[in-house]
């Protein structure tokens, strides 16, 4: 985790768009600002004002029985779609800027949804809020003032990175989210989001998040153009340049994937040395394997879960909400790290969550989590998500999640036994090495599930 990088980006956004205490939404009419509060309604259904706003934008119904009719009505919005990006007016970063207040301190009745048994904040719930906020930010960037509903279907394509930059997250102090579009392609957008918590009457940085969203047509069947972005200051030019660099890094990382390319010479040496370290010195045989001291076979670090995807967890397009998928994957990953390390783990980084396939309502969601790399107090966890319908038993991969945790004490080494596990080890090592700088665990680092 690079704490200084996170603070620098949060400071940059403060200079770019000075946030106020409440939640304000930037618009082309600055005098017309709206305020939203994330809150729990008095019902078992997850409802907050951000999600309500998203439903209003796309014309989604809160009643599951009406979802077919609502999607039919969206077909009429095709005429509002641009045939090229040149026909769309450019937007400023401040046009998409939003702040959202999560008033855990000023409205104590909200805490239970976010509360852990250790009296900390559930990070899985924060992931849900970030996902909803990222989509709303993109709709503000592409707002059509002449249309009541947006013809775009905006969905999360990738969680590029989430870095923690504060060591204490209390369930008794207000939390504020802010974010805006920072880079735009033809059909995709990068969103920068920050999270702050009130401390000594000031909001201090907690995390820095980068999401990539894609725009699709009104029926969510094909790509759609998004408004271009105009840059108004050197700070905005720097954010946009960073977005270009992030895109290039993603392309390079993908091209070097172990599913496409063989490991490097250094990585092959690493795997061979690990193999030699597990050979039984009493026998001269490649088949006789023993673990070194303080080590665990990778296959023994797995945990699995199964969820039935009910309508309650649907998004505005009647697919399963991406934030729900992230929360479930994170909580299983956290349990895996806890079980492996023997003490409570703390989230350090989330990165490279690719949404490969939408999850339909009614699907069976299979999650498989395992430790794939360790070093010192760090635990790299990979969670694989796949779905199967009730009628079709074929499993399809939907997501792969990567979480970096830190344990309160040094953890065992994890050793691969097969070639496939060796590739998982190297992939985990690559993700771990992408962390800009190590962190020092302190007693007040309280971000848990």
XYZ file of C-alpha atoms in Angstrom:
449
model
C 0.000 0.000 0.000
C 1.365 3.425 -0.941
C -0.005 5.748 1.740
C 1.735 8.832 0.362
C 0.342 8.161 -3.129
C -3.171 7.894 -1.717
C -2.813 11.131 0.233
C -1.385 12.878 -2.836
C -4.312 11.846 -5.020
C -6.833 12.836 -2.355
C -5.095 16.218 -2.042
C -5.121 16.604 -5.818
C -8.857 16.026 -5.928
C -9.365 18.504 -3.102
C -7.507 21.109 -5.134
C -9.427 20.197 -8.256
C -12.895 20.218 -6.727
C -13.083 21.637 -3.235
C -15.531 19.378 -1.366
C -18.101 20.692 1.047
C -19.334 19.051 4.238
C -22.499 17.648 2.658
C -22.944 15.613 -0.489
C -23.015 17.806 -3.574
C -23.365 16.821 -7.167
C -21.604 18.946 -9.767
C -23.642 19.931 -12.781
C -23.536 22.287 -15.698
C -25.789 24.495 -13.582
C -23.673 24.916 -10.412
C -26.426 26.772 -8.640
C -28.591 23.634 -8.858
C -26.963 21.164 -6.507
C -28.506 18.060 -5.040
C -27.744 16.265 -1.787
C -27.837 12.490 -1.290
C -27.361 10.452 1.870
C -26.656 6.731 1.932
C -29.132 5.328 4.405
C -31.109 2.228 5.203
C -34.853 2.431 4.755
C -37.198 0.771 7.256
C -37.516 -2.463 5.268
C -35.461 -5.600 4.651
C -34.652 -4.456 1.096
C -31.322 -2.652 0.615
C -32.294 0.925 -0.324
C -30.315 4.171 -0.319
C -30.617 7.430 -2.128
C -27.787 6.704 -4.553
C -29.495 3.527 -5.710
C -32.819 5.394 -5.873
C -31.222 8.004 -8.098
C -29.851 5.278 -10.374
C -33.295 3.705 -10.685
C -34.731 7.087 -11.621
C -32.058 7.664 -14.264
C -32.706 4.368 -16.074
C -36.400 4.007 -15.286
C -35.954 0.837 -13.251
C -38.763 -0.364 -11.037
C -38.401 -1.241 -7.376
C -40.895 -4.061 -7.987
C -39.355 -7.232 -9.414
C -42.621 -8.094 -11.197
C -42.335 -4.905 -13.288
C -38.782 -5.464 -14.517
C -39.796 -6.873 -17.911
C -42.056 -3.901 -18.629
C -39.337 -1.444 -17.529
C -36.769 -3.019 -19.860
C -39.253 -2.894 -22.753
C -39.691 0.822 -22.198
C -35.922 1.317 -22.409
C -35.966 0.100 -26.022
C -37.621 3.416 -26.933
C -34.480 5.277 -25.828
C -32.368 4.052 -28.762
C -33.033 7.303 -30.654
C -31.127 9.270 -27.997
C -27.909 7.267 -28.532
C -25.112 9.076 -30.362
C -23.850 7.612 -33.639
C -20.359 8.957 -32.912
C -18.523 10.550 -30.021
C -18.050 13.743 -32.046
C -21.758 14.434 -31.771
C -21.637 14.546 -27.965
C -20.829 17.722 -26.010
C -17.611 17.576 -23.947
C -17.952 17.548 -20.188
C -15.719 18.811 -17.400
C -14.478 16.746 -14.480
C -16.501 18.930 -12.128
C -19.692 18.029 -14.024
C -19.489 14.469 -12.710
C -18.158 15.289 -9.243
C -20.271 13.892 -6.411
C -19.938 13.641 -2.642
C -21.906 11.121 -0.645
C -22.294 11.216 3.116
C -22.606 8.035 5.121
C -23.675 9.464 8.497
C -22.675 6.682 10.867
C -21.953 9.196 13.610
C -24.844 11.594 13.212
C -27.384 8.821 12.498
C -26.481 5.894 14.781
C -29.402 3.805 13.511
C -27.423 3.223 10.288
C -24.505 1.503 12.026
C -25.810 -2.038 12.313
C -25.640 -2.654 8.566
C -21.967 -1.581 8.540
C -20.923 -2.927 11.943
C -18.614 -5.866 12.654
C -18.622 -7.764 15.944
C -15.245 -6.105 16.698
C -16.939 -2.664 16.507
C -15.321 -1.747 13.186
C -16.749 -1.056 9.728
C -17.546 -3.863 7.269
C -15.326 -3.291 4.249
C -17.621 -5.434 2.104
C -20.377 -2.834 2.579
C -17.963 -0.111 1.519
C -17.297 -2.015 -1.710
C -21.032 -2.007 -2.429
C -21.233 1.752 -1.885
C -18.223 2.414 -4.121
C -19.738 0.374 -6.933
C -23.034 2.278 -6.836
C -21.267 5.621 -6.591
C -19.014 4.848 -9.565
C -22.018 4.144 -11.791
C -23.841 7.308 -10.664
C -20.743 9.420 -11.358
C -20.646 8.156 -14.937
C -24.332 8.905 -15.457
C -23.697 12.486 -14.298
C -20.896 12.766 -16.866
C -23.214 11.586 -19.656
C -26.370 13.354 -18.546
C -28.809 14.346 -21.316
C -30.843 17.300 -20.086
C -33.521 16.846 -22.757
C -34.259 13.250 -21.772
C -35.999 12.120 -18.601
C -34.134 8.796 -18.623
C -30.638 7.990 -19.822
C -30.340 5.815 -22.954
C -27.062 4.414 -21.637
C -26.589 1.244 -19.632
C -23.468 1.906 -17.556
C -21.874 -1.067 -15.821
C -18.674 -1.763 -13.892
C -16.038 -3.388 -16.087
C -13.071 -3.405 -13.739
C -11.989 -2.498 -10.249
C -8.496 -1.396 -11.168
C -7.257 -0.616 -7.692
C -8.320 0.172 -4.140
C -5.575 1.264 -1.739
C -6.099 1.832 1.966
C -4.487 5.009 3.299
C -5.872 5.334 6.825
C -5.345 2.947 9.703
C -8.492 3.510 11.727
C -12.084 3.209 10.533
C -14.655 3.798 13.259
C -18.351 2.883 13.011
C -19.167 5.918 15.162
C -17.919 8.691 12.867
C -19.387 10.002 9.610
C -17.875 8.766 6.358
C -17.767 10.762 3.138
C -17.221 9.479 -0.401
C -16.265 11.684 -3.316
C -15.449 10.982 -6.932
C -15.522 12.059 -10.553
C -14.676 10.867 -14.047
C -10.909 11.201 -14.542
C -10.393 9.662 -17.995
C -12.610 8.897 -20.982
C -12.230 6.650 -24.011
C -14.839 6.153 -26.698
C -17.108 3.827 -24.715
C -15.328 3.555 -21.355
C -14.597 5.831 -18.418
C -12.190 5.757 -15.503
C -13.600 6.947 -12.179
C -11.497 8.169 -9.265
C -13.149 7.859 -5.867
C -11.945 8.708 -2.394
C -13.272 7.903 1.030
C -12.826 10.086 4.102
C -13.792 9.768 7.755
C -14.494 12.521 10.225
C -11.724 12.889 12.803
C -11.265 15.922 15.046
C -13.871 17.824 12.990
C -12.001 17.172 9.720
C -12.427 14.523 7.055
C -9.220 12.477 6.767
C -8.395 10.165 3.801
C -9.268 6.491 4.189
C -8.940 4.980 0.717
C -8.289 5.760 -2.919
C -10.192 3.764 -5.557
C -10.001 3.541 -9.337
C -12.852 1.890 -11.250
C -13.374 1.466 -14.991
C -16.938 1.679 -16.297
C -18.299 0.909 -19.755
C -21.332 2.360 -21.521
C -23.707 0.133 -23.444
C -26.926 0.770 -25.332
C -30.328 1.076 -23.703
C -30.869 -2.706 -23.781
C -27.348 -3.477 -22.542
C -26.594 -5.423 -25.719
C -23.832 -3.414 -27.397
C -21.331 -0.587 -26.775
C -22.388 3.060 -26.742
C -20.403 6.283 -27.034
C -19.746 8.495 -24.017
C -19.210 12.247 -23.782
C -15.607 13.364 -24.292
C -13.749 15.039 -21.442
C -12.379 18.555 -21.536
C -9.451 19.429 -19.253
C -9.344 22.805 -17.514
C -6.177 22.769 -15.407
C -2.731 21.151 -15.078
C -4.149 19.026 -12.230
C -6.849 17.653 -14.509
C -4.279 17.014 -17.240
C -2.241 15.011 -14.732
C -5.274 12.929 -13.733
C -6.094 12.263 -17.384
C -2.476 11.326 -18.125
C -2.559 8.898 -15.209
C -5.698 7.365 -16.702
C -3.853 6.801 -19.980
C -0.960 5.206 -18.093
C -3.371 2.970 -16.183
C -4.877 1.778 -19.461
C -1.423 0.980 -20.836
C -0.459 -0.857 -17.648
C -3.606 -2.986 -17.846
C -2.881 -3.911 -21.460
C 0.727 -4.807 -20.642
C -0.269 -6.835 -17.573
C -2.877 -8.724 -19.612
C -0.434 -9.481 -22.421
C 1.968 -11.021 -19.887
C -0.728 -13.166 -18.276
C 0.400 -16.670 -17.392
C -2.630 -17.890 -19.336
C -0.942 -16.495 -22.462
C 2.797 -16.399 -21.792
C 5.260 -18.720 -20.077
C 6.782 -17.537 -16.780
C 9.932 -15.438 -16.946
C 13.323 -17.027 -16.349
C 13.392 -15.599 -12.817
C 9.917 -16.970 -12.087
C 10.858 -20.416 -13.421
C 13.875 -20.410 -11.125
C 11.645 -19.485 -8.173
C 9.284 -22.388 -8.836
C 12.125 -24.865 -9.330
C 13.775 -23.810 -6.061
C 10.474 -24.234 -4.238
C 10.119 -27.689 -5.772
C 13.624 -28.664 -4.643
C 12.869 -27.400 -1.130
C 9.977 -29.854 -0.861
C 11.900 -32.982 -1.912
C 12.375 -35.548 0.847
C 16.136 -35.647 1.597
C 15.758 -39.260 2.755
C 14.808 -40.442 -0.716
C 16.210 -39.641 -4.124
C 12.874 -39.254 -5.854
C 10.910 -36.474 -7.510
C 7.690 -38.027 -6.209
C 8.493 -37.874 -2.520
C 7.491 -34.414 -1.300
C 7.637 -32.980 2.217
C 6.900 -29.494 3.468
C 9.661 -27.309 4.895
C 9.147 -25.937 8.428
C 6.425 -23.300 8.838
C 4.856 -24.033 5.456
C 1.429 -25.100 4.136
C 0.432 -26.766 0.892
C -1.603 -24.364 -1.242
C -4.354 -26.931 -1.707
C -4.968 -26.871 2.057
C -5.690 -23.122 2.130
C -9.034 -23.240 0.287
C -12.484 -22.163 1.394
C -15.676 -22.293 -0.671
C -19.166 -20.843 -0.533
C -22.450 -21.023 -2.433
C -25.081 -18.304 -2.829
C -28.488 -18.351 -4.468
C -28.827 -15.058 -6.346
C -32.224 -13.715 -5.283
C -33.995 -10.693 -6.850
C -33.191 -8.632 -3.743
C -29.557 -8.457 -4.886
C -30.313 -7.265 -8.425
C -28.955 -4.062 -9.948
C -30.849 -1.466 -11.976
C -30.586 -3.683 -15.077
C -31.975 -6.750 -13.310
C -28.655 -8.551 -13.128
C -26.945 -9.315 -9.835
C -25.379 -6.187 -8.337
C -21.599 -6.117 -8.786
C -21.151 -4.673 -5.307
C -22.891 -7.720 -3.842
C -20.480 -10.000 -5.721
C -17.506 -8.012 -4.414
C -18.800 -8.108 -0.846
C -19.349 -11.853 -0.885
C -15.938 -12.470 -2.479
C -14.198 -10.144 -0.041
C -15.778 -11.731 3.026
C -14.808 -15.223 1.850
C -11.284 -13.971 1.089
C -11.059 -12.408 4.537
C -12.180 -15.663 6.171
C -9.569 -17.536 4.120
C -6.801 -15.196 5.272
C -8.027 -15.407 8.881
C -8.126 -19.195 8.797
C -4.675 -19.384 7.203
C -2.862 -16.824 9.336
C -4.437 -17.719 12.666
C -5.227 -14.090 13.496
C -7.448 -11.302 12.228
C -6.286 -10.020 8.836
C -6.519 -6.427 7.644
C -7.222 -5.396 4.071
C -4.363 -3.562 2.348
C -5.177 -3.570 -1.372
C -7.884 -4.717 -3.769
C -6.882 -4.860 -7.420
C -7.642 -6.172 -10.875
C -11.240 -7.313 -10.408
C -12.481 -7.971 -13.931
C -16.224 -8.407 -14.477
C -16.131 -10.959 -17.292
C -19.760 -12.044 -17.387
C -22.981 -10.706 -15.823
C -24.674 -12.848 -13.196
C -28.351 -13.487 -13.818
C -30.962 -13.427 -11.084
C -31.682 -17.002 -10.002
C -28.140 -18.232 -10.667
C -26.124 -20.343 -8.274
C -22.988 -18.410 -7.337
C -19.970 -20.560 -6.500
C -17.011 -18.830 -4.826
C -13.669 -20.533 -4.295
C -10.962 -18.780 -2.300
C -7.364 -19.759 -1.629
C -4.106 -18.305 -0.443
C -1.752 -18.128 -3.419
C 1.227 -16.183 -2.043
C 2.596 -15.112 1.336
C 5.488 -12.983 2.515
C 6.159 -11.967 6.089
C 2.812 -10.757 7.467
C 1.196 -10.474 4.048
C -1.365 -12.885 2.597
C -2.356 -12.714 -1.072
C -5.792 -14.269 -1.624
C -7.418 -15.147 -4.924
C -11.190 -15.665 -5.120
C -12.647 -17.337 -8.200
C -16.322 -16.759 -8.983
C -18.453 -18.895 -11.284
C -22.165 -19.341 -11.860
C -24.548 -22.033 -12.990
C -28.246 -21.731 -13.733
C -30.796 -23.961 -12.048
C -31.563 -25.568 -15.414
C -28.023 -25.782 -16.800
C -25.295 -27.341 -14.665
C -22.491 -25.856 -16.788
C -20.279 -23.516 -14.759
C -19.105 -20.196 -16.219
C -16.403 -17.956 -14.724
C -17.689 -14.454 -13.960
C -14.946 -12.832 -11.873
C -11.524 -13.318 -10.368
C -10.817 -11.219 -7.270
C -7.406 -10.354 -5.822
C -7.049 -9.214 -2.207
C -3.904 -8.368 -0.249
C -4.266 -8.792 3.509
C -1.915 -8.199 6.403
C -1.910 -10.391 9.489
C -1.054 -9.337 13.023
C 1.780 -11.850 13.026
C 4.054 -13.554 10.528
C 2.247 -16.213 8.501
C 3.413 -19.574 7.119
C 4.815 -19.886 3.626
C 2.473 -21.374 1.034
C 3.879 -24.004 -1.338
C 2.369 -25.150 -4.649
C 2.299 -28.874 -5.308
C 1.228 -28.933 -8.984
C 2.148 -26.890 -12.051
C -1.267 -25.219 -12.020
C -0.786 -24.153 -8.414
C 2.682 -22.892 -9.329
C 1.067 -20.553 -11.867
C -1.359 -19.356 -9.195
C 1.611 -18.699 -6.912
C 3.400 -16.642 -9.555
C 0.223 -14.727 -10.392
C -0.266 -13.948 -6.704
C 3.349 -12.850 -6.452
C 2.865 -10.494 -9.387
C -0.181 -8.919 -7.792
C 1.613 -8.578 -4.477
C 4.643 -6.974 -6.131
C 2.363 -4.417 -7.766
C 1.893 -2.836 -4.316
C 3.972 0.327 -4.487
C 5.359 0.118 -0.962
C 4.986 -2.117 2.102
C 3.105 -0.937 5.154
C 3.779 -1.245 8.854
C 0.896 -2.699 10.815
C -0.193 -0.572 13.745
C -2.630 -1.290 16.534
C -5.221 1.183 15.232
C -5.487 -0.435 11.801
C -9.106 -1.523 12.132
C -10.517 -2.082 8.664
C -12.106 -5.533 8.796
C -15.000 -7.319 7.127
